[in-house]
Tab-separated table of C-alpha atoms in Angstrom:
chain	number	residue	atom	x	y	z
H	1	UNK	CA	-41.589	10.210	-118.027
H	2	UNK	CA	-43.235	11.077	-121.202
H	3	UNK	CA	-46.435	11.522	-119.848
H	4	UNK	CA	-44.840	13.795	-116.642
H	5	UNK	CA	-43.026	15.802	-119.698
H	6	UNK	CA	-46.581	16.601	-121.471
H	7	UNK	CA	-48.348	17.660	-118.400
H	8	UNK	CA	-45.560	19.655	-117.308
H	9	UNK	CA	-45.431	21.486	-120.418
H	10	UNK	CA	-49.368	21.863	-120.301
H	11	UNK	CA	-49.297	23.240	-116.838
H	12	UNK	CA	-46.641	25.844	-118.077
H	13	UNK	CA	-48.529	27.072	-121.182
H	14	UNK	CA	-51.681	28.048	-118.626
H	15	UNK	CA	-49.539	29.481	-115.821
H	16	UNK	CA	-50.457	32.873	-115.005
H	17	UNK	CA	-47.509	35.597	-115.860
H	18	UNK	CA	-46.682	37.030	-112.994
H	19	UNK	CA	-43.086	39.017	-112.285
H	20	UNK	CA	-41.761	35.911	-110.898
H	21	UNK	CA	-42.511	33.617	-113.634
H	22	UNK	CA	-42.351	36.178	-116.959
H	23	UNK	CA	-39.198	35.879	-118.943
H	24	UNK	CA	-38.589	39.609	-119.066
H	25	UNK	CA	-39.021	42.345	-116.111
H	26	UNK	CA	-42.125	44.441	-116.689
H	27	UNK	CA	-41.234	47.864	-118.129
H	28	UNK	CA	-42.261	51.206	-117.012
H	29	UNK	CA	-44.757	51.555	-119.997
H	30	UNK	CA	-46.423	48.399	-119.502
H	31	UNK	CA	-48.387	49.599	-116.532
H	32	UNK	CA	-51.395	51.996	-116.079
H	33	UNK	CA	-51.591	54.675	-113.110
H	34	UNK	CA	-54.357	57.082	-112.281
H	35	UNK	CA	-53.354	60.795	-111.670
H	36	UNK	CA	-55.309	63.979	-110.440
H	37	UNK	CA	-56.147	66.799	-113.034
H	38	UNK	CA	-54.628	70.184	-111.519
H	39	UNK	CA	-53.406	68.510	-108.628
H	40	UNK	CA	-52.548	71.757	-106.542
H	41	UNK	CA	-56.130	73.137	-106.783
H	42	UNK	CA	-57.168	74.315	-103.420
H	43	UNK	CA	-60.845	75.744	-105.063
H	44	UNK	CA	-62.000	79.353	-105.648
H	45	UNK	CA	-62.358	80.976	-102.384
H	46	UNK	CA	-66.098	82.078	-101.453
H	47	UNK	CA	-66.011	85.539	-102.484
H	48	UNK	CA	-64.184	84.826	-105.812
H	49	UNK	CA	-67.150	82.027	-106.441
H	50	UNK	CA	-70.224	84.540	-105.821
H	51	UNK	CA	-68.064	86.994	-108.248
H	52	UNK	CA	-67.580	84.313	-110.929
H	53	UNK	CA	-71.191	83.162	-110.622
H	54	UNK	CA	-72.477	86.593	-111.302
H	55	UNK	CA	-69.932	87.686	-114.085
H	56	UNK	CA	-69.221	84.328	-115.731
H	57	UNK	CA	-71.342	81.291	-114.582
H	58	UNK	CA	-69.773	79.002	-116.875
H	59	UNK	CA	-66.231	79.360	-115.613
H	60	UNK	CA	-67.676	79.157	-111.911
H	61	UNK	CA	-69.178	75.996	-113.081
H	62	UNK	CA	-66.212	74.011	-114.164
H	63	UNK	CA	-64.107	75.501	-111.265
H	64	UNK	CA	-65.927	73.895	-108.756
H	65	UNK	CA	-63.393	71.122	-107.639
H	66	UNK	CA	-60.603	71.071	-105.040
H	67	UNK	CA	-57.906	68.622	-104.142
H	68	UNK	CA	-56.573	67.704	-100.796
H	69	UNK	CA	-52.591	68.108	-100.159
H	70	UNK	CA	-50.317	66.189	-102.477
H	71	UNK	CA	-49.117	63.911	-100.076
H	72	UNK	CA	-52.701	62.822	-99.235
H	73	UNK	CA	-53.380	61.998	-102.952
H	74	UNK	CA	-50.276	60.067	-103.122
H	75	UNK	CA	-51.274	57.989	-99.889
H	76	UNK	CA	-54.502	57.551	-101.751
H	77	UNK	CA	-52.800	55.979	-104.814
H	78	UNK	CA	-52.442	58.787	-107.123
H	79	UNK	CA	-49.086	58.224	-108.876
H	80	UNK	CA	-49.452	61.175	-111.605
H	81	UNK	CA	-49.752	64.833	-110.225
H	82	UNK	CA	-50.464	67.704	-112.384
H	83	UNK	CA	-48.993	71.493	-111.402
H	84	UNK	CA	-49.236	74.864	-112.981
H	85	UNK	CA	-46.236	77.136	-113.041
H	86	UNK	CA	-46.358	80.693	-113.597
H	87	UNK	CA	-42.584	82.414	-113.912
H	88	UNK	CA	-41.650	84.871	-111.935
H	89	UNK	CA	-38.095	85.551	-112.044
H	90	UNK	CA	-37.868	88.909	-110.199
H	91	UNK	CA	-40.520	88.054	-107.539
H	92	UNK	CA	-43.778	90.209	-107.022
H	93	UNK	CA	-45.689	89.871	-110.127
H	94	UNK	CA	-48.631	88.035	-108.792
H	95	UNK	CA	-48.394	89.128	-105.192
H	96	UNK	CA	-51.183	91.733	-105.275
H	97	UNK	CA	-54.306	89.979	-106.765
H	98	UNK	CA	-57.219	92.355	-108.130
H	99	UNK	CA	-59.887	89.847	-106.704
H	100	UNK	CA	-60.311	91.856	-103.237
H	101	UNK	CA	-61.240	94.966	-105.300
H	102	UNK	CA	-63.513	93.153	-107.681
H	103	UNK	CA	-65.147	92.065	-104.325
H	104	UNK	CA	-65.156	95.241	-103.067
H	105	UNK	CA	-66.900	96.794	-106.114
H	106	UNK	CA	-69.452	94.521	-106.312
H	107	UNK	CA	-70.150	94.789	-102.476
H	108	UNK	CA	-68.998	90.914	-101.629
H	109	UNK	CA	-67.336	89.674	-98.266
H	110	UNK	CA	-64.001	89.945	-98.339
H	111	UNK	CA	-61.948	86.959	-98.572
H	112	UNK	CA	-59.282	85.788	-95.913
H	113	UNK	CA	-55.978	87.551	-96.593
H	114	UNK	CA	-53.582	86.317	-99.346
H	115	UNK	CA	-50.093	85.220	-98.922
H	116	UNK	CA	-49.436	86.152	-95.428
H	117	UNK	CA	-45.961	84.505	-95.202
H	118	UNK	CA	-45.127	86.960	-98.163
H	119	UNK	CA	-44.323	84.060	-100.314
H	120	UNK	CA	-45.234	85.789	-103.813
H	121	UNK	CA	-42.803	88.726	-103.132
H	122	UNK	CA	-39.683	86.120	-103.474
H	123	UNK	CA	-38.321	85.148	-106.975
H	124	UNK	CA	-39.424	81.820	-108.224
H	125	UNK	CA	-42.028	79.951	-109.660
H	126	UNK	CA	-45.422	80.440	-108.477
H	127	UNK	CA	-48.223	77.528	-108.492
H	128	UNK	CA	-51.979	78.579	-109.736
H	129	UNK	CA	-54.496	78.200	-112.175
H	130	UNK	CA	-55.836	81.403	-112.914
H	131	UNK	CA	-53.814	84.646	-112.134
H	132	UNK	CA	-56.055	87.234	-109.947
H	133	UNK	CA	-58.889	84.945	-110.048
H	134	UNK	CA	-58.074	81.395	-109.232
H	135	UNK	CA	-54.708	81.460	-107.314
H	136	UNK	CA	-55.064	79.453	-104.175
H	137	UNK	CA	-53.221	76.516	-103.897
H	138	UNK	CA	-52.475	73.412	-101.820
H	139	UNK	CA	-48.845	74.078	-101.971
H	140	UNK	CA	-46.410	76.937	-102.423
H	141	UNK	CA	-44.246	77.796	-104.493
H	142	UNK	CA	-42.956	75.394	-106.854
H	143	UNK	CA	-40.393	74.359	-104.880
H	144	UNK	CA	-42.722	74.045	-102.118
H	145	UNK	CA	-44.825	71.566	-103.640
H	146	UNK	CA	-41.436	69.642	-104.855
H	147	UNK	CA	-40.813	69.288	-101.210
H	148	UNK	CA	-43.976	67.714	-100.294
H	149	UNK	CA	-43.825	65.203	-103.081
H	150	UNK	CA	-39.798	64.401	-102.045
H	151	UNK	CA	-40.750	64.094	-98.340
H	152	UNK	CA	-43.683	61.615	-99.169
H	153	UNK	CA	-41.294	59.682	-101.418
H	154	UNK	CA	-38.456	59.392	-99.135
H	155	UNK	CA	-41.201	57.711	-96.489
H	156	UNK	CA	-42.200	55.492	-98.894
H	157	UNK	CA	-39.293	53.490	-100.233
H	158	UNK	CA	-39.835	51.593	-103.490
H	159	UNK	CA	-42.903	53.209	-104.445
H	160	UNK	CA	-44.508	53.330	-107.927
H	161	UNK	CA	-42.664	55.990	-110.045
H	162	UNK	CA	-44.741	59.460	-109.647
H	163	UNK	CA	-45.226	61.210	-112.470
H	164	UNK	CA	-45.266	64.917	-112.076
H	165	UNK	CA	-46.755	66.935	-115.206
H	166	UNK	CA	-45.683	70.385	-115.312
H	167	UNK	CA	-47.934	73.199	-117.270
H	168	UNK	CA	-46.218	76.387	-118.147
H	169	UNK	CA	-48.708	79.032	-117.927
H	170	UNK	CA	-47.862	82.390	-120.229
H	171	UNK	CA	-51.016	82.857	-122.319
H	172	UNK	CA	-51.442	86.577	-123.064
H	173	UNK	CA	-55.337	86.094	-123.287
H	174	UNK	CA	-56.726	87.525	-120.296
H	175	UNK	CA	-59.326	89.815	-118.783
H	176	UNK	CA	-58.202	93.510	-118.196
H	177	UNK	CA	-57.641	93.502	-114.497
H	178	UNK	CA	-55.407	90.391	-114.605
H	179	UNK	CA	-51.798	90.523	-115.011
H	180	UNK	CA	-49.754	89.625	-118.049
H	181	UNK	CA	-47.758	86.519	-117.099
H	182	UNK	CA	-44.106	86.486	-117.343
H	183	UNK	CA	-43.154	84.299	-120.857
H	184	UNK	CA	-41.569	80.720	-120.554
H	185	UNK	CA	-38.198	81.226	-122.791
H	186	UNK	CA	-35.311	78.907	-122.992
H	187	UNK	CA	-33.610	80.735	-120.048
H	188	UNK	CA	-36.716	80.813	-117.972
H	189	UNK	CA	-36.729	77.001	-118.446
H	190	UNK	CA	-33.301	76.353	-117.521
H	191	UNK	CA	-34.264	78.099	-114.340
H	192	UNK	CA	-37.131	75.549	-113.925
H	193	UNK	CA	-34.942	72.914	-114.336
H	194	UNK	CA	-32.796	74.556	-111.647
H	195	UNK	CA	-35.724	74.675	-109.201
H	196	UNK	CA	-36.345	71.087	-109.726
H	197	UNK	CA	-32.594	70.075	-109.515
H	198	UNK	CA	-32.493	72.297	-106.164
H	199	UNK	CA	-34.826	69.993	-104.666
H	200	UNK	CA	-35.126	66.681	-105.787
H	201	UNK	CA	-31.685	64.772	-105.698
H	202	UNK	CA	-30.376	63.292	-108.880
H	203	UNK	CA	-30.676	59.813	-107.676
H	204	UNK	CA	-34.740	60.446	-107.092
H	205	UNK	CA	-35.119	61.323	-110.933
H	206	UNK	CA	-35.515	59.310	-113.819
H	207	UNK	CA	-34.299	62.100	-116.936
H	208	UNK	CA	-34.362	61.691	-120.696
H	209	UNK	CA	-30.428	60.976	-120.409
H	210	UNK	CA	-31.185	57.567	-118.586
H	211	UNK	CA	-34.029	56.807	-121.001
H	212	UNK	CA	-31.692	57.689	-124.300
H	213	UNK	CA	-28.594	55.694	-123.396
H	214	UNK	CA	-26.276	55.362	-125.924
H	215	UNK	CA	-28.948	56.035	-129.099
H	216	UNK	CA	-28.792	59.379	-131.179
H	217	UNK	CA	-32.288	60.540	-129.977
H	218	UNK	CA	-34.991	59.553	-127.083
H	219	UNK	CA	-37.237	58.435	-129.510
H	220	UNK	CA	-34.945	56.160	-131.599
H	221	UNK	CA	-34.059	54.695	-127.562
H	222	UNK	CA	-37.784	54.111	-126.665
H	223	UNK	CA	-38.801	52.742	-130.048
H	224	UNK	CA	-35.991	49.990	-130.442
H	225	UNK	CA	-35.042	49.264	-126.924
H	226	UNK	CA	-38.108	50.611	-124.944
H	227	UNK	CA	-38.285	51.912	-121.564
H	228	UNK	CA	-36.361	51.095	-118.322
H	229	UNK	CA	-37.908	48.213	-116.264
H	230	UNK	CA	-40.545	49.047	-113.490
H	231	UNK	CA	-38.041	48.300	-111.047
H	232	UNK	CA	-35.399	50.684	-112.080
H	233	UNK	CA	-38.173	53.481	-111.939
H	234	UNK	CA	-39.549	52.521	-108.399
H	235	UNK	CA	-38.946	55.191	-105.806
H	236	UNK	CA	-38.255	57.952	-108.613
H	237	UNK	CA	-39.960	61.161	-110.130
H	238	UNK	CA	-40.359	61.627	-113.717
H	239	UNK	CA	-40.963	65.087	-115.009
H	240	UNK	CA	-43.383	65.655	-117.911
H	241	UNK	CA	-43.971	68.637	-119.914
H	242	UNK	CA	-47.799	69.515	-120.629
H	243	UNK	CA	-48.088	72.176	-123.461
H	244	UNK	CA	-46.446	71.056	-126.874
H	245	UNK	CA	-46.036	74.706	-127.741
H	246	UNK	CA	-43.645	74.662	-125.139
H	247	UNK	CA	-41.590	72.140	-126.694
H	248	UNK	CA	-39.169	74.130	-129.088
H	249	UNK	CA	-38.163	76.859	-125.956
H	250	UNK	CA	-37.438	73.804	-123.832
H	251	UNK	CA	-35.547	72.017	-126.648
H	252	UNK	CA	-33.411	74.680	-127.863
H	253	UNK	CA	-29.772	74.276	-127.064
H	254	UNK	CA	-30.853	70.618	-126.017
H	255	UNK	CA	-31.128	68.544	-128.687
H	256	UNK	CA	-33.354	65.163	-128.011
H	257	UNK	CA	-33.066	66.528	-124.338
H	258	UNK	CA	-29.536	66.193	-123.521
H	259	UNK	CA	-28.876	67.541	-120.085
H	260	UNK	CA	-32.713	68.514	-119.543
H	261	UNK	CA	-35.099	67.144	-116.622
H	262	UNK	CA	-38.225	67.210	-118.197
H	263	UNK	CA	-39.827	64.846	-120.927
H	264	UNK	CA	-41.290	67.014	-123.719
H	265	UNK	CA	-45.017	66.461	-124.690
H	266	UNK	CA	-43.509	65.624	-128.420
H	267	UNK	CA	-45.339	64.981	-131.611
H	268	UNK	CA	-44.168	61.078	-132.962
H	269	UNK	CA	-41.506	61.245	-135.119
H	270	UNK	CA	-39.649	64.376	-133.075
H	271	UNK	CA	-35.996	63.479	-131.985
H	272	UNK	CA	-37.342	64.166	-128.281
H	273	UNK	CA	-40.681	62.103	-128.370
H	274	UNK	CA	-41.195	59.423	-125.823
H	275	UNK	CA	-43.991	61.316	-124.095
H	276	UNK	CA	-46.940	62.018	-125.712
H	277	UNK	CA	-50.642	63.629	-124.535
H	278	UNK	CA	-53.903	62.685	-126.201
H	279	UNK	CA	-56.456	64.351	-124.011
H	280	UNK	CA	-59.571	62.856	-125.672
H	281	UNK	CA	-59.763	59.532	-126.271
H	282	UNK	CA	-62.598	59.514	-127.933
H	283	UNK	CA	-61.762	61.685	-130.907
H	284	UNK	CA	-59.848	58.998	-132.425
H	285	UNK	CA	-60.198	55.612	-130.600
H	286	UNK	CA	-57.398	53.922	-132.411
H	287	UNK	CA	-54.631	56.653	-131.890
H	288	UNK	CA	-54.025	55.890	-128.274
H	289	UNK	CA	-53.700	52.208	-128.597
H	290	UNK	CA	-51.292	52.696	-131.620
H	291	UNK	CA	-48.970	54.838	-129.851
H	292	UNK	CA	-48.890	52.578	-126.751
H	293	UNK	CA	-48.065	49.647	-128.885
H	294	UNK	CA	-45.128	51.744	-130.646
H	295	UNK	CA	-43.249	52.305	-127.023
H	296	UNK	CA	-44.798	56.145	-126.349
H	297	UNK	CA	-45.979	57.194	-122.862
H	298	UNK	CA	-49.395	58.467	-122.882
H	299	UNK	CA	-51.337	60.882	-120.849
H	300	UNK	CA	-55.203	61.325	-121.712
H	301	UNK	CA	-57.893	62.505	-119.424
H	302	UNK	CA	-61.123	60.442	-118.197
H	303	UNK	CA	-63.084	63.564	-117.741
H	304	UNK	CA	-62.873	67.667	-118.340
H	305	UNK	CA	-64.449	70.988	-117.007
H	306	UNK	CA	-66.772	68.590	-114.638
H	307	UNK	CA	-68.849	67.636	-117.845
H	308	UNK	CA	-68.755	63.957	-117.060
H	309	UNK	CA	-68.720	64.329	-113.536
H	310	UNK	CA	-71.689	66.456	-112.980
H	311	UNK	CA	-73.887	63.829	-115.647
H	312	UNK	CA	-72.190	60.544	-114.476
H	313	UNK	CA	-71.252	60.125	-117.956
H	314	UNK	CA	-68.606	57.080	-118.086
H	315	UNK	CA	-68.040	57.005	-121.717
H	316	UNK	CA	-64.793	58.859	-121.544
H	317	UNK	CA	-63.569	57.356	-118.360
H	318	UNK	CA	-64.241	53.592	-119.798
H	319	UNK	CA	-62.745	54.350	-122.962
H	320	UNK	CA	-59.655	56.184	-121.360
H	321	UNK	CA	-59.335	52.896	-119.039
H	322	UNK	CA	-59.567	50.466	-122.117
H	323	UNK	CA	-57.005	52.650	-124.323
H	324	UNK	CA	-53.795	51.618	-122.738
H	325	UNK	CA	-52.861	54.925	-121.866
H	326	UNK	CA	-50.055	54.658	-118.942
H	327	UNK	CA	-51.657	57.930	-117.371
H	328	UNK	CA	-55.265	58.484	-116.795
H	329	UNK	CA	-55.848	62.352	-115.413
H	330	UNK	CA	-59.076	62.986	-113.539
H	331	UNK	CA	-60.523	65.525	-111.266
H	332	UNK	CA	-61.962	62.693	-109.026
H	333	UNK	CA	-59.466	59.927	-108.657
H	334	UNK	CA	-60.041	56.729	-106.239
H	335	UNK	CA	-62.231	58.262	-103.266
H	336	UNK	CA	-62.561	61.952	-104.381
H	337	UNK	CA	-66.027	61.495	-105.733
H	338	UNK	CA	-68.051	64.147	-107.353
H	339	UNK	CA	-70.782	65.473	-104.837
H	340	UNK	CA	-73.354	65.801	-107.481
H	341	UNK	CA	-73.417	62.139	-108.623
H	342	UNK	CA	-70.616	60.109	-106.897
H	343	UNK	CA	-68.436	59.963	-110.191
H	344	UNK	CA	-64.814	58.684	-109.528
H	345	UNK	CA	-62.020	57.122	-111.599
H	346	UNK	CA	-60.711	53.659	-110.149
H	347	UNK	CA	-59.347	50.271	-111.337
H	348	UNK	CA	-61.898	47.425	-111.370
H	349	UNK	CA	-59.879	45.193	-109.233
H	350	UNK	CA	-59.777	48.341	-106.583
H	351	UNK	CA	-55.725	48.683	-107.023
H	352	UNK	CA	-53.861	51.756	-107.551
H	353	UNK	CA	-51.901	50.326	-110.717
H	354	UNK	CA	-52.639	47.591	-113.083
H	355	UNK	CA	-50.592	45.808	-116.261
H	356	UNK	CA	-51.288	47.888	-119.200
H	357	UNK	CA	-54.500	46.300	-120.845
H	358	UNK	CA	-52.847	47.048	-124.509
H	359	UNK	CA	-49.579	45.613	-123.794
H	360	UNK	CA	-50.003	43.023	-121.172
H	361	UNK	CA	-52.315	40.230	-120.427
H	362	UNK	CA	-54.902	40.434	-117.707
H	363	UNK	CA	-52.637	37.444	-115.517
H	364	UNK	CA	-50.287	40.063	-115.192
H	365	UNK	CA	-49.446	41.420	-111.629
H	366	UNK	CA	-47.963	44.561	-110.807
H	367	UNK	CA	-46.321	44.691	-107.029
H	368	UNK	CA	-48.381	48.235	-105.845
H	369	UNK	CA	-46.066	49.303	-103.073
């Protein structure tokens, strides 16, 4: 009997940890997924590519990529999407891009007619990369993009949670011919929340209120009690705000994101800090792992501006994979390979998700679904 007990204990000590045998459920922040950068990006039109190559070759080089529709990306394994939105509360602000005139002046072939359905005439958030230059998207308007995501989610119950990173575009730095973007104010952010709620049911979202629980602040909750379990987040969408400069306006009137839809990109130590962006994992190799160990959700980039993709330089990609950042954003996820070199981002095991390399051992297994 003593021999059997000793053998049993020894086997238990070396048995692999799986969701069935681990003592605690896998938490949302204990996984790692791959996302697409500017997921909506349909690429420059042939005319604008020719115009940029003539007037701004560097910009043309960095914008030479495109993604398939959002639902196709989700089916390929992407679980973090990024969508850039421009406010257009009155409608029509971006309805007449100057690109056709630019092409005409330079004697270039005209592009196909833009917005034949008149979507840009209507009020609501529009999805673009750069107004008047790079304004074509694989979904439009913002509510249309949300509808594509929701339809895919409903067709795949129990899927891994989908993180939707939103970049609010209102920079006043622009070329003379570009229309000035509408600023994002607290009221505009209210409208952004409302657009999300108008498409995505409450039951399909994990909100800051869900994560804060009974704590005074969101940060206190994630640092002390941690994130919800992965099973609690399955089948849901989690919205994230890209730019830290937008945090103050989004939080105004909503301390610690009370009643808000989106998690802010907040500085650690802030009441609303739960999600943090560290876009370059190489600047300080210890930063991301330290944030992950404390309990923050982190997004980083494996490549930027097509630099790594053109050179097939995997230094930043491999650093991002090892960093423990839960979201790895790339222009070339999975089978979207760079045409110049074949560069892409994927996990060594060939799956679409893995246990976090900083928080969990390699024997941990995540059911993909």
